[in-house]
XYZ file of N, CA and C in Angstrom:
855
model
N 46.551 29.225 -14.006
C 45.829 30.001 -12.997
C 46.670 30.065 -11.732
N 47.024 31.266 -11.295
C 47.835 31.435 -10.090
C 46.941 31.685 -8.889
N 47.337 31.135 -7.766
C 46.613 31.335 -6.523
C 47.058 32.638 -5.895
N 46.099 33.387 -5.371
C 46.410 34.644 -4.697
C 47.096 34.341 -3.372
N 48.387 34.652 -3.292
C 49.157 34.321 -2.084
C 48.809 35.215 -0.908
N 48.102 36.308 -1.141
C 47.763 37.217 -0.049
C 46.377 36.967 0.509
N 45.604 36.099 -0.125
C 44.246 35.854 0.346
C 44.274 35.126 1.673
N 43.543 35.594 2.700
C 43.557 34.962 4.003
C 42.781 33.666 4.051
N 41.872 33.454 3.105
C 41.068 32.242 3.104
C 40.704 31.908 1.670
N 40.318 30.639 1.396
C 39.951 30.260 0.051
C 38.778 31.096 -0.465
N 38.818 31.389 -1.769
C 37.773 32.207 -2.371
C 36.469 31.444 -2.423
N 35.356 32.193 -2.331
C 34.048 31.578 -2.474
C 33.746 31.292 -3.935
N 34.509 31.866 -4.842
C 34.289 31.668 -6.261
C 35.010 30.410 -6.706
N 34.302 29.503 -7.366
C 34.861 28.231 -7.759
C 35.939 28.422 -8.831
N 37.098 27.766 -8.637
C 38.172 27.764 -9.628
C 38.235 26.369 -10.220
N 37.838 26.230 -11.484
C 37.786 24.927 -12.139
C 38.990 24.784 -13.061
N 39.666 23.638 -12.976
C 40.836 23.373 -13.808
C 40.654 22.049 -14.539
N 41.415 21.878 -15.598
C 41.417 20.633 -16.364
C 42.773 19.952 -16.202
N 42.900 18.671 -16.545
C 44.197 17.987 -16.402
C 45.309 18.719 -17.152
N 46.416 18.979 -16.466
C 47.549 19.665 -17.076
C 47.539 21.167 -16.877
N 46.479 21.713 -16.266
C 46.421 23.161 -16.032
C 47.402 23.557 -14.935
N 48.153 24.641 -15.166
C 49.078 25.149 -14.154
C 48.283 25.836 -13.057
N 48.548 25.469 -11.811
C 47.837 26.055 -10.678
C 48.648 27.166 -10.049
N 49.909 26.893 -9.719
C 50.774 27.917 -9.146
C 52.232 27.506 -9.287
N 53.098 28.505 -9.386
C 54.540 28.254 -9.435
C 55.217 28.731 -8.157
N 54.426 29.122 -7.165
C 54.958 29.586 -5.889
C 55.510 28.403 -5.102
N 56.784 28.442 -4.748
C 57.429 27.327 -4.049
C 56.926 27.163 -2.615
N 56.154 28.134 -2.114
C 55.656 28.043 -0.739
C 54.522 27.040 -0.611
N 53.934 26.628 -1.734
C 52.792 25.720 -1.683
C 53.232 24.269 -1.809
N 52.485 23.376 -1.148
C 52.734 21.941 -1.207
C 51.668 21.278 -2.073
N 52.053 20.167 -2.710
C 51.127 19.449 -3.586
C 50.223 18.534 -2.768
N 48.936 18.549 -3.104
C 47.975 17.661 -2.456
C 47.378 16.702 -3.470
N 46.261 16.071 -3.110
C 45.597 15.125 -4.014
C 45.167 15.834 -5.290
N 45.255 15.122 -6.400
C 44.808 15.661 -7.674
C 45.779 16.615 -8.326
N 47.043 16.627 -7.874
C 48.052 17.521 -8.461
C 49.354 16.769 -8.693
N 50.222 17.345 -9.511
C 51.580 16.836 -9.674
C 52.500 18.021 -9.934
N 53.789 17.840 -9.656
C 54.751 18.926 -9.824
C 55.725 18.653 -10.953
N 56.100 19.723 -11.629
C 57.071 19.601 -12.721
C 57.744 20.951 -12.940
N 59.093 20.952 -12.869
C 59.875 22.178 -13.077
C 59.431 23.308 -12.148
N 59.128 22.955 -10.901
C 58.782 23.968 -9.910
C 57.365 24.499 -9.988
N 56.540 23.912 -10.852
C 55.147 24.358 -10.992
C 54.207 23.227 -10.606
N 53.113 23.565 -9.939
C 52.099 22.580 -9.555
C 51.004 22.573 -10.612
N 50.720 21.374 -11.146
C 49.699 21.202 -12.178
C 48.563 20.325 -11.657
N 47.409 20.460 -12.289
C 46.276 19.603 -11.959
C 46.374 18.296 -12.728
N 46.081 17.180 -12.052
C 46.082 15.875 -12.725
C 44.670 15.388 -13.023
N 43.651 16.118 -12.552
C 42.253 15.761 -12.802
C 41.461 17.022 -13.125
N 40.280 16.833 -13.692
C 39.366 17.962 -13.895
C 38.591 18.168 -12.606
N 38.724 19.345 -12.034
C 38.054 19.565 -10.758
C 38.202 20.970 -10.232
N 37.967 21.113 -8.939
C 37.963 22.407 -8.276
C 39.208 22.550 -7.416
N 39.898 23.685 -7.547
C 41.099 23.941 -6.755
C 40.687 24.276 -5.318
N 41.336 23.597 -4.371
C 41.091 23.861 -2.962
C 42.416 24.137 -2.274
N 42.387 25.049 -1.295
C 43.601 25.373 -0.559
C 43.327 25.348 0.935
N 44.139 24.598 1.659
C 44.097 24.587 3.117
C 45.472 25.035 3.595
N 45.548 26.265 4.079
C 46.826 26.888 4.415
C 47.729 26.860 3.184
N 48.826 26.079 3.216
C 49.743 26.023 2.076
C 49.632 24.728 1.286
N 48.598 23.954 1.553
C 48.377 22.706 0.826
C 47.359 22.936 -0.286
N 47.762 22.666 -1.522
C 46.898 22.855 -2.684
C 46.479 21.491 -3.218
N 45.199 21.310 -3.412
C 44.693 20.061 -3.964
C 43.587 20.374 -4.965
N 43.218 19.364 -5.757
C 42.140 19.509 -6.731
C 41.122 18.410 -6.466
N 39.886 18.817 -6.204
C 38.821 17.856 -5.950
C 38.069 17.605 -7.246
N 37.929 16.351 -7.617
C 37.292 15.970 -8.875
C 35.894 16.546 -8.984
N 35.487 16.916 -10.201
C 34.183 17.530 -10.414
C 33.040 16.584 -10.064
N 33.182 15.328 -10.448
C 32.111 14.369 -10.210
C 32.667 13.173 -9.458
N 32.275 13.065 -8.207
C 32.691 11.928 -7.403
C 31.685 11.736 -6.285
N 31.659 10.541 -5.761
C 30.758 10.247 -4.657
C 31.252 10.948 -3.392
N 30.313 11.235 -2.508
C 30.656 11.855 -1.235
C 31.474 10.880 -0.388
N 32.616 11.344 0.121
C 33.428 10.553 1.038
C 33.344 11.174 2.418
N 32.686 10.506 3.335
C 32.398 11.094 4.635
C 33.606 11.229 5.540
N 33.549 12.202 6.425
C 34.540 12.392 7.478
C 33.799 12.564 8.803
N 34.439 12.136 9.875
C 33.828 12.259 11.192
C 33.563 13.739 11.497
N 32.354 14.023 11.952
C 31.957 15.403 12.236
C 31.177 16.057 11.118
N 31.082 15.397 9.952
C 30.325 15.965 8.831
C 28.836 16.047 9.162
N 28.210 17.117 8.702
C 26.763 17.281 8.831
C 26.133 16.856 7.510
N 25.228 15.891 7.556
C 24.652 15.346 6.328
C 23.129 15.326 6.404
N 22.529 15.330 5.222
C 21.092 15.103 5.073
C 20.937 13.769 4.356
N 20.099 12.893 4.880
C 19.941 11.574 4.266
C 18.488 11.146 4.214
N 18.239 10.091 3.430
C 16.886 9.538 3.310
C 16.882 8.097 3.822
N 15.945 7.780 4.692
C 15.825 6.425 5.230
C 15.412 5.482 4.096
N 16.193 4.422 3.880
C 15.884 3.467 2.815
C 15.417 2.124 3.357
N 15.761 1.817 4.626
C 15.375 0.521 5.179
C 15.383 0.594 6.703
N 14.406 -0.067 7.306
C 14.371 -0.213 8.760
C 14.819 -1.639 9.073
N 15.964 -1.785 9.727
C 16.531 -3.094 10.028
C 16.532 -3.315 11.537
N 17.227 -4.333 11.979
C 17.277 -4.663 13.401
C 18.108 -3.636 14.160
N 17.449 -2.838 14.986
C 18.073 -1.832 15.838
C 18.862 -0.790 15.055
N 18.516 -0.597 13.803
C 19.210 0.408 12.991
C 18.386 0.771 11.768
N 18.688 1.933 11.231
C 18.104 2.376 9.970
C 19.218 2.495 8.938
N 18.919 2.113 7.717
C 19.855 2.314 6.614
C 19.507 3.639 5.948
N 20.527 4.487 5.734
C 20.295 5.865 5.270
C 21.091 6.139 3.999
N 20.398 6.612 2.974
C 21.069 7.044 1.737
C 21.704 8.408 1.991
N 23.049 8.463 1.965
C 23.768 9.717 2.191
C 24.592 10.115 0.967
N 24.203 9.588 -0.212
C 24.893 9.953 -1.455
C 26.346 9.494 -1.459
N 26.639 8.419 -0.748
C 27.995 7.903 -0.668
C 28.087 6.568 -1.405
N 29.256 5.931 -1.324
C 29.449 4.658 -2.010
C 28.561 3.570 -1.432
N 28.245 3.680 -0.166
C 27.311 2.755 0.467
C 26.474 3.527 1.485
N 25.335 2.939 1.836
C 24.426 3.623 2.757
C 25.059 3.776 4.134
N 24.695 4.872 4.817
C 25.096 5.055 6.199
C 24.158 4.305 7.128
N 24.570 4.164 8.378
C 23.773 3.459 9.378
C 23.457 4.394 10.544
N 22.192 4.440 10.917
C 21.755 5.192 12.093
C 21.251 4.184 13.111
N 22.009 3.970 14.184
C 21.650 2.990 15.195
C 20.540 3.517 16.101
N 19.719 2.595 16.595
C 18.655 2.973 17.527
C 19.235 3.649 18.771
N 20.428 3.234 19.171
C 21.071 3.817 20.352
C 21.635 5.212 20.085
N 21.594 5.668 18.815
C 22.194 6.952 18.448
C 21.170 8.045 18.184
N 19.921 7.835 18.647
C 18.903 8.858 18.449
C 18.368 9.321 19.804
N 17.700 10.465 19.785
C 16.995 10.960 20.972
C 15.595 10.370 21.011
N 15.135 10.039 22.174
C 13.752 9.602 22.323
C 12.844 10.824 22.394
N 11.559 10.676 22.044
C 10.625 11.816 22.133
C 10.647 12.445 23.518
N 10.710 13.778 23.556
C 10.766 14.485 24.826
C 12.163 14.608 25.384
N 13.159 14.090 24.642
C 14.550 14.196 25.103
C 14.880 13.295 26.277
N 14.104 12.220 26.448
C 14.345 11.297 27.556
C 15.678 10.580 27.364
N 16.484 10.530 28.407
C 17.780 9.875 28.357
C 17.698 8.537 29.107
N 17.717 7.437 28.360
C 17.732 6.102 28.972
C 18.179 5.093 27.928
N 18.477 3.894 28.377
C 18.853 2.830 27.450
C 17.642 2.424 26.618
N 17.911 2.132 25.341
C 16.811 1.710 24.462
C 16.416 0.271 24.791
N 15.114 0.011 24.826
C 14.588 -1.297 25.207
C 13.983 -2.009 23.996
N 13.479 -3.235 24.238
C 12.835 -3.993 23.167
C 11.583 -3.285 22.674
N 10.890 -2.596 23.568
C 9.689 -1.862 23.140
C 10.048 -0.719 22.197
N 11.210 -0.092 22.397
C 11.662 0.958 21.477
C 11.950 0.370 20.099
N 12.525 -0.836 20.076
C 12.814 -1.479 18.795
C 11.526 -1.783 18.030
N 10.471 -2.158 18.745
C 9.196 -2.441 18.093
C 8.553 -1.170 17.535
N 8.931 -0.012 18.069
C 8.348 1.260 17.629
C 9.253 2.037 16.680
N 10.234 1.372 16.105
C 11.227 2.090 15.293
C 10.592 2.870 14.149
N 9.538 2.313 13.539
C 8.913 3.023 12.418
C 8.130 4.254 12.872
N 7.873 4.379 14.143
C 7.230 5.605 14.634
C 8.254 6.731 14.789
N 9.544 6.366 14.809
C 10.611 7.375 14.835
C 10.989 7.765 13.410
N 11.473 6.802 12.635
C 11.832 7.024 11.230
C 11.305 5.858 10.400
N 10.641 6.170 9.294
C 10.155 5.149 8.366
C 10.821 5.350 7.015
N 10.660 4.351 6.137
C 11.249 4.447 4.805
C 10.760 5.713 4.102
N 11.694 6.445 3.521
C 11.353 7.677 2.806
C 11.515 8.940 3.616
N 11.621 8.824 4.940
C 11.810 10.013 5.782
C 13.184 10.625 5.540
N 13.241 11.945 5.619
C 14.517 12.655 5.504
C 15.023 12.999 6.889
N 16.330 12.847 7.083
C 16.908 13.029 8.411
C 18.146 13.912 8.319
N 18.333 14.739 9.329
C 19.469 15.645 9.479
C 20.347 15.044 10.569
N 21.587 14.654 10.236
C 22.412 13.902 11.183
C 23.874 14.302 11.078
N 24.671 13.757 11.989
C 26.114 13.989 12.019
C 26.844 12.656 11.941
N 27.961 12.626 11.221
C 28.786 11.418 11.129
C 29.600 11.308 12.413
N 29.454 10.178 13.125
C 30.180 10.032 14.378
C 31.322 9.024 14.299
N 31.276 8.078 13.346
C 32.354 7.089 13.227
C 32.165 6.294 11.946
N 33.073 5.331 11.739
C 32.983 4.411 10.610
C 32.792 2.990 11.130
N 32.106 2.176 10.353
C 32.062 0.749 10.633
C 33.261 0.077 9.956
N 33.468 -1.192 10.262
C 34.628 -1.909 9.724
C 34.610 -1.987 8.196
N 33.409 -2.007 7.606
C 33.315 -2.091 6.142
C 33.368 -0.730 5.470
N 33.575 0.342 6.246
C 33.673 1.689 5.687
C 32.373 2.468 5.691
N 31.265 1.839 6.068
C 29.985 2.550 6.126
C 30.005 3.597 7.234
N 29.284 4.686 7.016
C 29.244 5.769 7.981
C 28.259 5.470 9.098
N 28.652 5.759 10.321
C 27.753 5.643 11.465
C 27.272 7.043 11.820
N 25.950 7.229 11.850
C 25.358 8.545 12.072
C 24.743 8.632 13.462
N 24.503 9.858 13.909
C 23.755 10.050 15.148
C 22.910 11.314 15.051
N 21.820 11.342 15.821
C 20.941 12.522 15.873
C 20.719 12.929 17.328
N 21.742 12.747 18.173
C 21.601 13.045 19.599
C 21.751 14.535 19.880
N 20.922 15.349 19.278
C 20.913 16.786 19.503
C 19.568 17.323 19.064
N 19.116 18.390 19.695
C 17.814 18.951 19.360
C 17.795 19.515 17.945
N 18.975 19.882 17.411
C 19.005 20.457 16.063
C 18.959 19.377 14.981
N 19.242 18.125 15.341
C 19.186 17.034 14.375
C 17.838 16.328 14.456
N 17.569 15.462 13.492
C 16.349 14.676 13.539
C 15.601 14.680 12.219
N 14.292 14.434 12.293
C 13.450 14.342 11.100
C 13.218 15.733 10.505
N 13.229 15.792 9.170
C 13.039 17.063 8.461
C 11.610 17.158 7.942
N 10.992 18.327 8.150
C 9.619 18.558 7.716
C 9.485 19.979 7.166
N 8.302 20.308 6.691
C 7.922 21.688 6.304
C 8.756 22.262 5.164
N 9.223 21.425 4.240
C 10.055 21.992 3.182
C 10.206 21.093 1.975
N 11.273 21.339 1.227
C 11.541 20.601 -0.001
C 13.008 20.215 -0.072
N 13.284 19.167 -0.853
C 14.617 18.571 -0.947
C 15.286 18.981 -2.256
N 16.591 19.301 -2.191
C 17.376 19.657 -3.381
C 18.675 18.861 -3.361
N 19.026 18.261 -4.482
C 20.279 17.505 -4.590
C 21.257 18.274 -5.477
N 22.505 18.428 -5.016
C 23.526 19.174 -5.748
C 24.825 18.358 -5.761
N 25.823 18.855 -6.492
C 27.135 18.217 -6.465
C 27.741 18.394 -5.068
N 28.203 17.308 -4.419
C 28.796 17.451 -3.083
C 29.990 18.401 -3.056
N 30.691 18.520 -4.189
C 31.877 19.372 -4.234
C 31.552 20.852 -4.046
N 30.283 21.219 -4.232
C 29.907 22.630 -4.138
C 29.561 23.059 -2.717
N 29.458 22.085 -1.793
C 29.124 22.404 -0.397
C 30.368 22.167 0.458
N 30.956 23.229 0.962
C 32.184 23.119 1.753
C 31.863 22.880 3.225
N 32.785 22.211 3.908
C 32.645 22.037 5.357
C 32.851 23.389 6.035
N 31.976 23.714 6.977
C 32.073 24.995 7.658
C 31.646 24.829 9.112
N 31.690 25.927 9.844
C 31.359 25.870 11.268
C 29.892 25.529 11.487
N 29.023 26.026 10.639
C 27.599 25.719 10.765
C 27.019 25.398 9.393
N 26.098 24.454 9.372
C 25.449 24.066 8.121
C 23.942 24.317 8.168
N 23.479 24.910 9.249
C 22.064 25.266 9.382
C 21.957 26.779 9.344
N 21.266 27.304 8.341
C 21.198 28.756 8.152
C 19.748 29.215 8.080
N 19.480 30.351 8.695
C 18.184 31.023 8.568
C 18.396 32.248 7.697
N 17.792 32.246 6.509
C 17.984 33.331 5.551
C 17.085 34.518 5.895
N 17.450 35.725 5.447
C 16.625 36.919 5.734
C 15.205 36.819 5.199
N 14.984 35.958 4.219
C 13.649 35.823 3.630
C 12.740 34.928 4.463
N 13.227 34.446 5.618
C 12.398 33.622 6.490
C 12.374 32.157 6.114
N 13.451 31.690 5.522
C 13.565 30.292 5.106
C 14.786 29.664 5.777
N 14.627 28.445 6.271
C 15.749 27.706 6.853
C 16.365 26.808 5.788
N 17.697 26.746 5.779
C 18.412 25.905 4.816
C 19.409 25.028 5.568
N 19.348 23.727 5.314
C 20.325 22.784 5.858
C 21.223 22.350 4.715
N 22.504 22.712 4.780
C 23.464 22.379 3.732
C 24.223 21.118 4.127
N 23.808 19.980 3.625
C 24.526 18.745 3.898
C 25.778 18.670 3.042
N 26.919 18.351 3.647
C 28.161 18.300 2.876
C 28.156 17.133 1.891
N 27.163 16.257 1.987
C 27.038 15.150 1.039
C 26.283 15.552 -0.224
N 25.917 16.832 -0.338
C 25.235 17.311 -1.541
C 23.729 17.274 -1.449
N 23.180 16.857 -0.308
C 21.735 16.884 -0.100
C 21.387 18.108 0.744
N 20.429 18.899 0.264
C 20.075 20.166 0.910
C 18.576 20.174 1.208
N 18.220 20.695 2.373
C 16.818 20.802 2.771
C 16.459 22.273 2.936
N 15.396 22.692 2.262
C 14.907 24.072 2.317
C 13.520 24.040 2.953
N 13.327 24.788 4.043
C 12.059 24.672 4.768
C 11.625 25.991 5.380
N 10.402 25.988 5.867
C 9.854 27.119 6.598
C 10.653 27.330 7.882
N 10.856 28.600 8.257
C 11.603 28.885 9.483
C 10.760 28.552 10.714
N 11.375 27.765 11.605
C 10.740 27.435 12.882
C 11.697 27.853 13.992
N 11.298 28.758 14.902
C 12.191 29.205 15.978
C 12.677 28.033 16.831
N 13.932 28.133 17.284
C 14.520 27.073 18.112
C 13.714 26.875 19.393
N 13.229 27.974 19.982
C 12.443 27.884 21.218
C 11.191 27.049 21.008
N 10.578 27.183 19.829
C 9.368 26.401 19.530
C 9.699 24.919 19.396
N 10.855 24.619 18.779
C 11.279 23.224 18.625
C 11.539 22.601 19.990
N 12.241 23.342 20.859
C 12.556 22.822 22.187
C 11.296 22.641 23.034
N 10.319 23.528 22.848
C 9.087 23.439 23.628
C 8.222 22.259 23.204
N 8.389 21.812 21.942
C 7.603 20.689 21.423
C 8.494 19.485 21.133
N 9.416 19.208 22.060
C 10.388 18.124 21.853
C 9.722 16.766 21.706
N 8.522 16.612 22.290
C 7.855 15.309 22.201
C 7.286 15.053 20.809
N 7.250 16.109 19.948
C 6.716 15.958 18.590
C 7.818 15.937 17.525
N 9.053 15.653 17.938
C 10.158 15.722 16.968
C 10.057 14.658 15.883
N 9.274 13.607 16.106
C 9.134 12.556 15.100
C 7.775 12.592 14.412
N 7.087 13.703 14.521
C 5.782 13.846 13.864
C 5.941 13.858 12.348
N 4.971 13.272 11.643
C 4.982 13.252 10.173
C 4.144 14.376 9.570
N 3.508 15.175 10.413
C 2.631 16.227 9.916
C 3.371 17.553 9.782
N 3.217 18.171 8.608
C 3.800 19.490 8.402
C 2.969 20.548 9.105
N 3.625 21.644 9.465
C 2.902 22.769 10.034
C 2.235 23.566 8.918
N 1.371 24.486 9.294
C 0.701 25.324 8.306
C 1.727 26.228 7.615
N 1.709 26.228 6.282
C 2.659 27.018 5.497
C 1.869 27.944 4.580
N 2.087 29.257 4.728
C 1.332 30.235 3.938
C 1.812 30.246 2.492
N 1.045 30.900 1.618
C 1.419 30.987 0.198
C 2.733 31.736 0.029
N 2.927 32.815 0.799
C 4.177 33.575 0.699
C 5.370 32.718 1.123
N 5.184 31.923 2.168
C 6.267 31.046 2.620
C 6.569 29.980 1.569
N 5.530 29.445 0.947
C 5.730 28.449 -0.108
C 6.509 29.052 -1.276
N 6.172 30.281 -1.635
C 6.872 30.926 -2.751
C 8.343 31.172 -2.399
N 8.610 31.598 -1.165
C 9.998 31.830 -0.744
C 10.789 30.527 -0.746
N 10.173 29.449 -0.268
C 10.847 28.146 -0.258
C 11.162 27.702 -1.682
N 10.164 27.850 -2.578
C 10.370 27.452 -3.970
C 11.442 28.305 -4.646
N 11.476 29.606 -4.347
C 12.468 30.496 -4.946
C 13.873 30.123 -4.479
N 14.026 29.871 -3.168
C 15.340 29.485 -2.647
C 15.789 28.154 -3.265
N 14.861 27.189 -3.359
C 15.196 25.890 -3.940
C 15.642 26.038 -5.393
N 14.946 26.872 -6.169
C 15.330 27.087 -7.570
C 16.656 27.835 -7.673
N 16.915 28.756 -6.743
C 18.202 29.466 -6.737
C 19.354 28.486 -6.479
N 19.151 27.551 -5.557
C 20.174 26.535 -5.295
C 20.362 25.662 -6.530
N 19.264 25.328 -7.204
C 19.351 24.521 -8.413
C 20.140 25.194 -9.517
N 19.947 26.507 -9.690
C 20.677 27.198 -10.758
C 22.151 27.376 -10.402
N 22.461 27.568 -9.122
C 23.861 27.637 -8.710
C 24.547 26.299 -8.969
N 23.832 25.207 -8.726
C 24.384 23.878 -8.972
C 24.584 23.634 -10.465
N 23.613 24.066 -11.263
C 23.685 23.834 -12.707
C 24.900 24.521 -13.322
N 25.241 25.708 -12.807
C 26.355 26.467 -13.356
C 27.601 26.391 -12.474
N 27.606 25.438 -11.551
C 28.774 25.082 -10.745
C 29.349 26.272 -9.972
N 28.491 26.906 -9.186
C 28.897 27.989 -8.289
C 28.827 27.457 -6.857
N 29.833 27.772 -6.049
C 29.860 27.326 -4.659
C 28.546 27.673 -3.952
N 28.013 26.716 -3.212
C 26.739 26.920 -2.528
C 26.993 27.175 -1.051
N 26.806 28.420 -0.635
C 26.934 28.838 0.757
C 25.716 29.682 1.094
N 25.568 30.040 2.358
C 24.451 30.909 2.696
C 24.572 32.256 1.972
N 25.813 32.727 1.790
C 26.028 34.013 1.098
C 25.613 33.938 -0.356
N 26.048 32.903 -1.089
C 25.710 32.799 -2.511
C 24.202 32.588 -2.695
N 23.558 31.876 -1.772
C 22.104 31.681 -1.871
C 21.374 33.004 -1.677
N 21.822 33.806 -0.694
C 21.194 35.119 -0.453
C 21.378 36.019 -1.675
N 22.593 36.047 -2.255
C 22.839 36.864 -3.446
C 21.931 36.420 -4.597
N 21.802 35.100 -4.797
C 20.962 34.587 -5.882
C 19.491 34.917 -5.633
N 19.062 34.812 -4.386
C 17.667 35.125 -4.040
C 17.363 36.590 -4.335
N 18.257 37.486 -3.915
C 18.032 38.922 -4.142
C 18.014 39.240 -5.632
N 18.920 38.612 -6.398
C 18.970 38.879 -7.841
C 17.763 38.295 -8.571
N 17.117 37.276 -7.975
C 16.002 36.602 -8.652
C 14.654 37.283 -8.427
N 14.588 38.248 -7.522
C 13.294 38.848 -7.159
C 12.533 39.455 -8.340
N 13.206 40.035 -9.343
C 12.432 40.584 -10.476
C 11.775 39.514 -11.342
N 12.120 38.243 -11.166
C 11.617 37.181 -12.029
C 10.610 36.301 -11.284
N 9.613 35.780 -11.998
C 8.724 34.775 -11.391
C 9.531 33.528 -11.018
N 9.063 32.790 -10.027
C 9.799 31.618 -9.546
C 10.047 30.613 -10.662
N 9.027 30.360 -11.500
C 9.169 29.339 -12.538
C 10.208 29.717 -13.591
N 10.438 31.023 -13.793
C 11.397 31.455 -14.815
C 12.837 31.184 -14.401
N 13.075 30.916 -13.119
C 14.444 30.656 -12.661
C 14.970 29.344 -13.209
N 14.090 28.499 -13.743
C 14.513 27.210 -14.292
C 15.016 27.328 -15.720
N 14.769 28.473 -16.374
C 15.240 28.644 -17.756
C 16.735 28.927 -17.755
N 17.435 28.430 -18.756
C 18.892 28.524 -18.791
C 19.364 29.966 -18.939
N 18.601 30.802 -19.677
C 19.020 32.190 -19.876
C 18.998 32.968 -18.560
N 17.898 32.828 -17.817
C 17.795 33.526 -16.528
C 18.813 32.953 -15.543
N 18.967 31.634 -15.537
C 19.914 30.997 -14.619
C 21.332 31.478 -14.877
N 21.707 31.573 -16.148
C 23.056 32.026 -16.490
C 23.282 33.466 -16.047
N 22.282 34.329 -16.282
C 22.395 35.741 -15.880
C 22.542 35.873 -14.369
N 21.723 35.126 -13.623
C 21.771 35.210 -12.157
C 23.082 34.642 -11.620
N 23.564 33.555 -12.228
C 24.824 32.952 -11.767
C 25.989 33.909 -11.975
N 26.021 34.604 -13.104
C 27.081 35.588 -13.348
C 26.974 36.740 -12.348
N 25.758 37.143 -12.033
C 25.549 38.199 -11.035
C 26.095 37.770 -9.679
N 25.787 36.539 -9.273
C 26.262 36.031 -7.980
C 27.779 35.931 -7.972
N 28.357 35.405 -9.057
C 29.816 35.262 -9.140
C 30.510 36.608 -9.023
N 29.970 37.627 -9.691
C 30.567 38.957 -9.634
C 30.517 39.512 -8.198
N 29.395 39.338 -7.516
C 29.281 39.836 -6.138
C 30.210 39.086 -5.186
N 30.364 37.782 -5.419
C 31.283 37.006 -4.585
C 32.721 37.453 -4.785
N 33.080 37.782 -6.026
C 34.442 38.263 -6.304
C 34.695 39.605 -5.624
N 33.695 40.488 -5.669
C 33.835 41.786 -5.009
C 33.965 41.613 -3.500
N 33.204 40.691 -2.945
C 33.255 40.454 -1.507
C 34.593 39.844 -1.098
N 35.112 38.939 -1.939
C 36.394 38.292 -1.615
C 37.557 39.262 -1.706
């Protein structure tokens, strides 16, 4: 498989290779992780997805744990409330840590956290809560340190959770998308995705004191159906290993409209829709 040397950016269509597959013979490219060179040709040393950053070609393994980088946007689940910190499942080799000092207080109050805040930690996040956060650093043992010091981060409500292969979610400028169908999608680069009812940013900012509320807002039947359809579309893209972006989700949603939501789980419909999305992505690229 040769890489298109004229493409300005990596294709949205996944390129899967097996060990020993020829990737490119162009001498302008450099070998990255998961590749080896022989007789002027770059080959894959693992089964995975071809990635290109400028002139660096690498292959990311198909199945591997999420390896965090500073600045990554992740979705995680609180697994334990400890002393001045929460332990968060981020689909990595070990749980991430969210320190009490790394969150916003209700109402956006800026002050040092006190002993009374520590006693109220479960009123902010409790076991089982889903959280939208950013990786800010590493601890000495390699665990990720998270923070939610922004109005766009925090507790997730009004939706459903979807788990996908982390390799299918690429790092991008934004990971929070509002789809034309009125559904918000948070694409965590760790492979955890949150699909929810759209809530305007102005409404969130106006109700900053309720950012840790456990109560969902009223969700209509049409909104529930749209959320379920988007979640199933993400599931079928994951099943057939298609890159998951806001564009591919929109294409899958539009192609799925002739079918009932429950039928999107069948392999025949999923395969047809995935091929439709792949073809549109190729035309767009």
